[in-house]
XYZ file of C-alpha atoms in Angstrom:
503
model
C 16.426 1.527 51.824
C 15.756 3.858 55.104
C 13.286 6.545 55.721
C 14.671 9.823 56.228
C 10.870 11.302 55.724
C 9.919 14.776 57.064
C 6.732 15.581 58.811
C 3.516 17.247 57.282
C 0.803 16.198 55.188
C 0.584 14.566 52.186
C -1.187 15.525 48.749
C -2.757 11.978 46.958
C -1.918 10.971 44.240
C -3.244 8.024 41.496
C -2.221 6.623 38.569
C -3.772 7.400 35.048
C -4.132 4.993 31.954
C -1.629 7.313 29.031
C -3.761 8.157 26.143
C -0.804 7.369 24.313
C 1.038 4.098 24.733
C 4.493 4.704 22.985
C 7.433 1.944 21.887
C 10.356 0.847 23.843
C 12.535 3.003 21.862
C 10.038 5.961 20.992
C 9.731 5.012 17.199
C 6.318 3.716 16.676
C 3.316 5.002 19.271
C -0.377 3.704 19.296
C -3.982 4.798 20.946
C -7.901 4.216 20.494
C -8.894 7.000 18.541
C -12.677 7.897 17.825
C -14.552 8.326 14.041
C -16.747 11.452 13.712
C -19.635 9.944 13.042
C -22.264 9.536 15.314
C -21.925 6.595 16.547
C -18.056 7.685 17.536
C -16.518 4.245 17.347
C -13.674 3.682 18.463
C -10.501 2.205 15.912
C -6.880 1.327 16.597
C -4.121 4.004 15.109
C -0.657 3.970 14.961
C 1.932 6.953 14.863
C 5.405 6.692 13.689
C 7.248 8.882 15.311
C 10.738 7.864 13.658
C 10.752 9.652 10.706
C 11.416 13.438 9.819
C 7.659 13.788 10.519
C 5.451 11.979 12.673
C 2.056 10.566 10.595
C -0.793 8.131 11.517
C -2.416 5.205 10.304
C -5.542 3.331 11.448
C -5.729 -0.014 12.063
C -9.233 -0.361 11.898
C -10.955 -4.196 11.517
C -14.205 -4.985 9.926
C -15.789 -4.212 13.451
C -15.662 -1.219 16.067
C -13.174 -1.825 19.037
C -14.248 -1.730 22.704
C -13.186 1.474 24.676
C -11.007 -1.157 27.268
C -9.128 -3.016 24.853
C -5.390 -2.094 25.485
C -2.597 -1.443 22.851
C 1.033 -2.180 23.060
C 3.485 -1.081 20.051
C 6.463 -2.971 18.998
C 9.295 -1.706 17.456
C 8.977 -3.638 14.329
C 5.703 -1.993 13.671
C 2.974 -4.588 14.846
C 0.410 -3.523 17.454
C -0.257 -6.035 19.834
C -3.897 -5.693 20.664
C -5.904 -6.978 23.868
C -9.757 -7.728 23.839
C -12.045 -9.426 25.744
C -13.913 -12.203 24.616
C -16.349 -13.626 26.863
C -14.167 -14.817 29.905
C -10.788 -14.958 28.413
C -8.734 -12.206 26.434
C -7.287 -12.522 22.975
C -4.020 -11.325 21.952
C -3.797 -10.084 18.087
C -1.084 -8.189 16.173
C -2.161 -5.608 13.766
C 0.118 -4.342 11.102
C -0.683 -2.398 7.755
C -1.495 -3.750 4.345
C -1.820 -1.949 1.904
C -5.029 -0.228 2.106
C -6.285 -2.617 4.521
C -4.992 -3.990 8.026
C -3.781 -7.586 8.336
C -4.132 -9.483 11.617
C -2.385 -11.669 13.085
C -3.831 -13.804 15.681
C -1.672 -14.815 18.842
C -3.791 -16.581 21.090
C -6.260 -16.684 24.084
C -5.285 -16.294 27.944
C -8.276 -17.461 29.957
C -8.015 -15.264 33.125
C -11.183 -12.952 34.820
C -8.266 -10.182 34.316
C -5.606 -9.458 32.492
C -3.663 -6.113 32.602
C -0.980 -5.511 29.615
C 2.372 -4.421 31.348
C 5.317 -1.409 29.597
C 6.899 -2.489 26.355
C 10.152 -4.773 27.496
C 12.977 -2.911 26.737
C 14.003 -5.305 23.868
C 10.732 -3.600 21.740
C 10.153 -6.934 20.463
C 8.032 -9.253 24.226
C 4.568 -8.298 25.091
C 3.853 -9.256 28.989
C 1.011 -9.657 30.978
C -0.408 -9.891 34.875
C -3.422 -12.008 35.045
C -4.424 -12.167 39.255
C -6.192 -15.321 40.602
C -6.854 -16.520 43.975
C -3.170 -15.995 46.056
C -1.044 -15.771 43.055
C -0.514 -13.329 40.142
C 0.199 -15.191 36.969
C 3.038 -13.781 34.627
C 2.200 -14.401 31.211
C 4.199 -13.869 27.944
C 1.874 -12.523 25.347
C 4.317 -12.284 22.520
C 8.042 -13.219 21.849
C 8.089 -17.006 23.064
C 8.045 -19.913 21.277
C 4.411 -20.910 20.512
C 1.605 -18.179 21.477
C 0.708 -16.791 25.000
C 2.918 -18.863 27.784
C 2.879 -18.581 31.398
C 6.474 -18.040 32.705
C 5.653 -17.514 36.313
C 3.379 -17.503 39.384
C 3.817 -15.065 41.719
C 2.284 -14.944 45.287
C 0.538 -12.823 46.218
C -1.554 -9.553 44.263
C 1.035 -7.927 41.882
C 0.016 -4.615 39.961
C 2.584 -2.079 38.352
C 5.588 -2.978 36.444
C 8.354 -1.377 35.964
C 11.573 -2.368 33.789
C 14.936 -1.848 35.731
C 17.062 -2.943 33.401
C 18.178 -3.321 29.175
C 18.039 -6.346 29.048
C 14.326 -6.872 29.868
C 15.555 -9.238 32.935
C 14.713 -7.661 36.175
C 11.143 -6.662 36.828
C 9.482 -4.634 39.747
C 6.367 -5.392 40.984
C 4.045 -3.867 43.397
C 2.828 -7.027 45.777
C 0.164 -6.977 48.106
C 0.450 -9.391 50.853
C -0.991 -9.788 54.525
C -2.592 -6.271 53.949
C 0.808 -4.650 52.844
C 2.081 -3.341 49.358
C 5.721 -3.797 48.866
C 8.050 -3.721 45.494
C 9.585 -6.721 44.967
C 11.869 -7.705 42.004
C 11.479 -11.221 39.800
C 14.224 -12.100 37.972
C 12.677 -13.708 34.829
C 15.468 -15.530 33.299
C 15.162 -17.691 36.789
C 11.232 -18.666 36.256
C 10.200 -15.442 38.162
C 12.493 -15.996 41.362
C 11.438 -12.630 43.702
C 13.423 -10.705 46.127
C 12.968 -7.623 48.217
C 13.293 -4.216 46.146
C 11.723 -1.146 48.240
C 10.427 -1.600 52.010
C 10.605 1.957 53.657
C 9.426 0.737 56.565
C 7.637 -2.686 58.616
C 4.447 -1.146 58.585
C 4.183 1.067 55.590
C 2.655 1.015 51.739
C 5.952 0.892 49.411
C 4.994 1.474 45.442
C 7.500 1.889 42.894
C 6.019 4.626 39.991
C 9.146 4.795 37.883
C 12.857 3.696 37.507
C 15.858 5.202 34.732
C 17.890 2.129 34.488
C 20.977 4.207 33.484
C 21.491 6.615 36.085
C 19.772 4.405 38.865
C 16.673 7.082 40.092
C 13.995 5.632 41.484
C 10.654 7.454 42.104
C 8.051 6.197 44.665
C 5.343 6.527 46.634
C 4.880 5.522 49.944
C 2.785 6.658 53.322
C 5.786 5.695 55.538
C 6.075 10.314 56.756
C 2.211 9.427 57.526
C 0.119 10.041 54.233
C 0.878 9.100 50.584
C 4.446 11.142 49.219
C 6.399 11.426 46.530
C 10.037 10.544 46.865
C 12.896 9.379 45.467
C 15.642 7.284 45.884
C 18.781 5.578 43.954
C 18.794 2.069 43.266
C 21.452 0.457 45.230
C 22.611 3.440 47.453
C 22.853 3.371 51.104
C 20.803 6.839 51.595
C 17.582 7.231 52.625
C 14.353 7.907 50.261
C 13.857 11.532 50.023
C 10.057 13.409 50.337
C 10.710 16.820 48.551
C 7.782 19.053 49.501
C 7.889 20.875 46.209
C 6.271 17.174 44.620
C 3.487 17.824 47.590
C 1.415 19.850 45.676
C -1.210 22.377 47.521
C -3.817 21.561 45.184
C -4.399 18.599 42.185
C -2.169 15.393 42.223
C 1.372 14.579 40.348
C 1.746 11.826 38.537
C 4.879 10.938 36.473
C 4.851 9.869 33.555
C 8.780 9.764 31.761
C 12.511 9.582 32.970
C 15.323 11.362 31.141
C 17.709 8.377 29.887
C 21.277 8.487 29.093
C 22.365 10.396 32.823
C 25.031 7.465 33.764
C 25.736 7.406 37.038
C 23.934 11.248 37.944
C 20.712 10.427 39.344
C 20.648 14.145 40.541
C 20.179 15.649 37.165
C 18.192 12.825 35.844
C 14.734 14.783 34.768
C 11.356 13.391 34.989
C 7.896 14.947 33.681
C 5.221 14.521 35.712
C 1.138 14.990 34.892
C -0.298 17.704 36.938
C -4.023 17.771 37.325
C -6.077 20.063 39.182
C -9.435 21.973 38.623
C -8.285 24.309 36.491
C -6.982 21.948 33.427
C -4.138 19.653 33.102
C -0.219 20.586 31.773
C 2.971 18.898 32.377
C 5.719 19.483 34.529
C 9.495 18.968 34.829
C 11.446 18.382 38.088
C 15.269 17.239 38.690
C 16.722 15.896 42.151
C 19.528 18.647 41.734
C 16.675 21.275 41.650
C 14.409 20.976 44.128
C 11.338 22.545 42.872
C 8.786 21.392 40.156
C 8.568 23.843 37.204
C 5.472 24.307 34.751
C 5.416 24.333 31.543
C 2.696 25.138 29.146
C 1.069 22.140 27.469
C 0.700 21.868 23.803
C -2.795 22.451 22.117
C -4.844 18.884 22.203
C -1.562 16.928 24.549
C -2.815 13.631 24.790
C -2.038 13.837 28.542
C 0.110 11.401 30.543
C 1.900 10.697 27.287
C 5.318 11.656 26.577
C 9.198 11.170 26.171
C 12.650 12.544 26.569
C 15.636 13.059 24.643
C 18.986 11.991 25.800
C 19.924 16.116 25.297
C 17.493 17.055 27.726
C 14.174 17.821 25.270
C 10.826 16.604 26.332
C 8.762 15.297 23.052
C 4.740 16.046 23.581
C 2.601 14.235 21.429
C -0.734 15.966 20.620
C -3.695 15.972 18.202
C -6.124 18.268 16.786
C -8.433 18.962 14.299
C -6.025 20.515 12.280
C -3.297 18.514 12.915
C -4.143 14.734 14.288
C -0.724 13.761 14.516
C 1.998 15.675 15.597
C 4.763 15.998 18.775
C 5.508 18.940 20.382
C 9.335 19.750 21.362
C 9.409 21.570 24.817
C 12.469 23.528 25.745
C 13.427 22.713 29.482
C 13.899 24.933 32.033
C 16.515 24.522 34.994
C 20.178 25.309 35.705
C 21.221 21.974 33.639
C 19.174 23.514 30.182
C 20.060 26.744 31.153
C 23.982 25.583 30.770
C 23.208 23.561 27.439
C 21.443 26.744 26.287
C 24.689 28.847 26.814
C 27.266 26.441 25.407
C 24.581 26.092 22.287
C 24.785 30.028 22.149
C 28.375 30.189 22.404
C 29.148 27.692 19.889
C 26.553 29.652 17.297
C 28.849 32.709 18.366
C 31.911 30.870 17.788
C 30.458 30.221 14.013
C 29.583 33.278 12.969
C 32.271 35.059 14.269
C 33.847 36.615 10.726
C 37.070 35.005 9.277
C 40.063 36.709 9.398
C 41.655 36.853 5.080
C 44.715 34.525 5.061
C 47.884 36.745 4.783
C 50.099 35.207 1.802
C 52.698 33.523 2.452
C 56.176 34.807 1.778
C 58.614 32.057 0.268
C 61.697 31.850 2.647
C 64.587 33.549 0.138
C 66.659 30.859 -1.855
C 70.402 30.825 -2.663
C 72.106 30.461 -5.441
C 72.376 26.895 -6.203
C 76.493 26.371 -6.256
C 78.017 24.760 -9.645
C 78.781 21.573 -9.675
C 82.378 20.564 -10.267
C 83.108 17.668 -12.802
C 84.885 15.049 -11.054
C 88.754 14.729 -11.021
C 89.211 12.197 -14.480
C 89.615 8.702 -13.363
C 93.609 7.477 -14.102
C 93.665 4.652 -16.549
C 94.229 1.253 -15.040
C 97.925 -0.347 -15.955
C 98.172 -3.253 -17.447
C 99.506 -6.025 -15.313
C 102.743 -7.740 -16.372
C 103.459 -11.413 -17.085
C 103.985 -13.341 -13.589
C 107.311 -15.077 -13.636
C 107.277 -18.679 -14.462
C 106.984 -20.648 -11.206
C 109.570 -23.289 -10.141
C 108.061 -26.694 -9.786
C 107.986 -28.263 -6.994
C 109.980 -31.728 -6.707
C 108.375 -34.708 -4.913
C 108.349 -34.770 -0.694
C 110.299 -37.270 0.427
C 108.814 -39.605 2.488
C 108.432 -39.087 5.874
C 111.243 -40.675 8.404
C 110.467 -42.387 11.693
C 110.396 -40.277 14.512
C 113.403 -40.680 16.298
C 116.637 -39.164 17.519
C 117.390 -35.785 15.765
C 120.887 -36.939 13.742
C 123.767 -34.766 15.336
C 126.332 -32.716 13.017
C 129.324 -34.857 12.023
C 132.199 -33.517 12.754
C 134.010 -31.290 10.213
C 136.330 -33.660 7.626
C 139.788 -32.755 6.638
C 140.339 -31.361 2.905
C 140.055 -33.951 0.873
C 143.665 -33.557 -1.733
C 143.232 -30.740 -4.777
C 140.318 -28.957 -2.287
C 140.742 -25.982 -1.529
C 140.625 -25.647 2.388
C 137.286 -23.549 4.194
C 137.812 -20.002 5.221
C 138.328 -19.535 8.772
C 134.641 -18.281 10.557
C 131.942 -19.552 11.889
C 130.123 -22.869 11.245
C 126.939 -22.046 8.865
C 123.492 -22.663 10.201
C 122.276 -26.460 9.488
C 119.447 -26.349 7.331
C 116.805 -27.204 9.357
C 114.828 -30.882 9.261
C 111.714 -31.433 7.937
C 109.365 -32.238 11.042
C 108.244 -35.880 10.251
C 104.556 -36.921 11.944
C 103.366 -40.359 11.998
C 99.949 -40.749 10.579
C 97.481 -41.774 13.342
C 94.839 -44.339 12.399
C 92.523 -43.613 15.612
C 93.186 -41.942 18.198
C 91.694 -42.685 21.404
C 89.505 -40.777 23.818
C 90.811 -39.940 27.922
C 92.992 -42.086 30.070
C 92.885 -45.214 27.232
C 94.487 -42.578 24.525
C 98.523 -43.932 23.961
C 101.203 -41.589 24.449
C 101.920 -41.195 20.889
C 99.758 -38.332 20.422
C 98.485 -36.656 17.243
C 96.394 -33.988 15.705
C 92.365 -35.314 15.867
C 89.885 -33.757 12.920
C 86.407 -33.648 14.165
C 84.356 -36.735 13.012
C 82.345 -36.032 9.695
C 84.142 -32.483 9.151
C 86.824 -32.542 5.755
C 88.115 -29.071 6.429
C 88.338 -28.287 10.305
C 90.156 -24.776 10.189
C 89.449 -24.345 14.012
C 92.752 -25.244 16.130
C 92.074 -28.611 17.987
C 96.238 -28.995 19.084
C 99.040 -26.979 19.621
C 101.177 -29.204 17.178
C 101.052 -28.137 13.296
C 99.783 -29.853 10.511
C 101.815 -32.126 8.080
C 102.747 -30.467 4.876
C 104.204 -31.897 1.651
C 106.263 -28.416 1.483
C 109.464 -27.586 3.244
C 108.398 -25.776 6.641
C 109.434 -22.430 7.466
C 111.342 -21.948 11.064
C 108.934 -21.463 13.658
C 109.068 -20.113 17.020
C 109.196 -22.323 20.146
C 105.843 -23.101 21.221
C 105.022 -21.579 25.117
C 104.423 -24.828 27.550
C 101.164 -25.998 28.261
C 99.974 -25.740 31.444
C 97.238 -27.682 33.111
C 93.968 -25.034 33.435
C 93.306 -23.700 37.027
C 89.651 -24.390 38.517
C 88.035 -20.945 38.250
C 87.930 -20.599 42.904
C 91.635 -21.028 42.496
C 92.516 -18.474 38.867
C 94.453 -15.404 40.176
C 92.815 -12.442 39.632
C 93.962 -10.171 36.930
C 96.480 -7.194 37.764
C 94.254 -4.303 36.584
């Protein structure tokens, strides 16, 4: 990313421990909260903030907790719990039972420090920075395979951590080398492999405060216009990080503490709520990119300040806790053009509902006609019976065929033989036509080899072949009718040399 920073000076601004550590997802919350007696000790609680109410229970041990030990709910419930013991730090998970609290021991890190990073976005990995000489050790409290691990060594002083992903892969760090603090990322699924994330410019102090993995805002703070300045940027965009001067306070410091989720791809009207302290008290605020000024809103009786989350519709969730009421979460209407235009739709559709009903007119059948009678059908005419068929004349033997040969030629006519009466004068009566004799063919062969003789060929393995294979009829053993003269055969013409058809 570029600078595109205006000139002027620049409010401070610091970072403040929540007093309310909430889940991943924003079901299950926890805190150090103190007894009333007089020794006010202090004991682990745990809100669930899930339900159709929010309620408390303690986790308290057999012994008072120290004010530093840190708390980190999972979404299944457990607290993970960090104390020191001597030089190292001990990792626990605390869970209800029954009227008691069960613990669960994890294991020890031995490290001078050891600073508990946000829930992973998965709800169910607890993480850990422990600094040493040049490196910062990565350590995974919870969610490996056998107790505290270290998964990487990174050089250099780390602090921060933000999640830029949902996957719980991608991690920024703030990293302080050679007297400069720049964000890098470590990819954790490659052993804590770091690149470049946010360097503003050569010379300047780069910190990354928060990041909305869905709609890609990123707020920092860097002293690259001179002093230390809010601004903002999108992850991945070719413009310049932005310095708004309404997030340079006058008076107090800003310090943001939640990032609307659910804005895909509109990192313009992506809110975030920001901690505003100054002498007069403390109260939240909301600002969007789109917007350009920071609006205050009234804090909730007993906020546990710095603490907070949003709703995908736009609703900021407070948690706070009184006397009267030690657990409960305040619901903030937002102000701004973007609730302003949820507000009216909301209002319309409520207008839309109890707008009255107009009565349903009846419905007037369509008139129907008179159904038509049916006429019977016309009486069915009795079948005739069917006569005897005439007896049928048998049918003598066939002669046997004669050898093809010379078609015998009429004799000529005889003289009347004596007591015969002689023939009318006329015309000679047609000859009774010849019986066509075929030879039976044994085999016939195939091409150029096949004899003269000729025949009609059935198709091997096929009794009854009523396709035409020749022009020449079949044998029969019954006198043949006349037939016409069959047209001559001529040899087919290659299809480049067939005559086109007269159309």
């Amino acid at each position: 990313m570029t600078i595109c920073a205006p000139e002027g000076a620049a409010a401070p601004d610091s970072t403040h421990r929540a007093a309310l550590t909430l889940a991943a997802d924003g079901s299950y919350a926890a805190r150090l909260a103190r007894h009333d007696d007089a020794a006010g000790s202090w004991f682990p609680e745990r809100w669930t903030l899930s339900g159709p109410e929010p309620y408390a229970v303690p986790l308290q041990g057999t012994q008072p907790e120290e004010p530093d030990s840190a708390l980190l709910p999972l979404t299944d419930g457990r607290v993970l719990i960090l104390r020191r013991v001597a030089d190292r730090f001990v990792a626990s998970l605390l869970y209800p039972a029954g009227p008691g609290t069960g613990e669960l021991l994890l294991g020890a890190v031995p490290a001078p420090e050891l600073a508990l990073l946000p829930p992973a976005p998965d709800g169910k990995r607890a993480y850990a920075l422990a600094p040493e000489a040049h490196h910062t050790a990565l350590w995974l409290l919870h969610g490996g395979a056998d107790g505290p691990e270290r998964i990487a060594r990174i050089t250099g002083r780390c602090t921060g951590g933000v999640w830029l992903d949902r996957g719980g892969r991608l991690l920024a760090l703030d990293r302080e080398r050679d007297g400069r603090t720049k964000t890098v990322v470590a990819d954790l699924e490659r052993g804590g492999e770091t690149g470049p994330l946010l360097q503003i410019t050569e010379e300047s102090n780069d910190r990354l405060l928060l990041a909305d993995p869905d709609s890609g805002l990123l707020l920092v703070r860097s002293d690259a216009p001179g002093h230390d300045r809010l601004g903002w940027g999108v992850w991945g965009s070719s413009r310049p990080v932005r310095f708004p001067e309404c997030l340079r306070p006058a008076e107090g410091t800003l310090a943001p503490f939640a990032m609307q989720p659910g804005q895909m791809l509109a990192p313009e009207s992506c809110a975030v709520a920001f901690r505003v302290e100054t002498a007069n008290g403390i109260w939240p605020a909301v600002w969007r990119p789109a917007e350009r000024q920071l609006r205050h809103i009234p804090a909730p009786e007993g906020w546990l300040a710095g603490s907070g989350l949003w709703t995908t519709a736009g609703a900021l969730l407070l948690p706070y806790a009184t006397g009267a009421e030690p657990c409960g979460v305040a619901r903030v209407a937002v102000p701004g053009a973007v609730a302003e235009s949820a507000r009216r739709v909301e209002a319309a559709r409520r207008v839309e509902a109890a707008r009255p009903v107009e009565a349903a007119r009846p419905v007037e059948p369509p008139p129907v006609e008179a159904a038509r009678p049916v006429e019977p059908p016309p009486p069915v005419e009795a079948a005739r019976p069917v006569g005897a068929m005439p007896p049928q004349r048998a049918v003598g033997p066939t002669p046997p065929p004669r050898p093809v040969g010379a078609m015998p030629m009429p004799r000529p006519a005889e003289p009347p033989r004596a007591g015969e009466a002689p023939r009318p004068a006329g015309p000679e009566p047609a000859p009774r036509p010849m019986p066509v004799p075929v030879r039976p063919v044994r085999e016939a062969a195939c091409g150029a080899a096949a004899g003269s003789g000729g025949g009609i060929v059935l198709d091997a393995g096929v009794a009854d072949n009523r396709s035409t294979a020749s022009a020449h009829p079949q044998a029969v053993s019954a006198e043949p009718r006349r037939l016409p003269a069959h047209p001559q055969i001529r040899r087919p013409v290659p299809l480049q040399q067939a005559p086109l058809a007269a159309r």
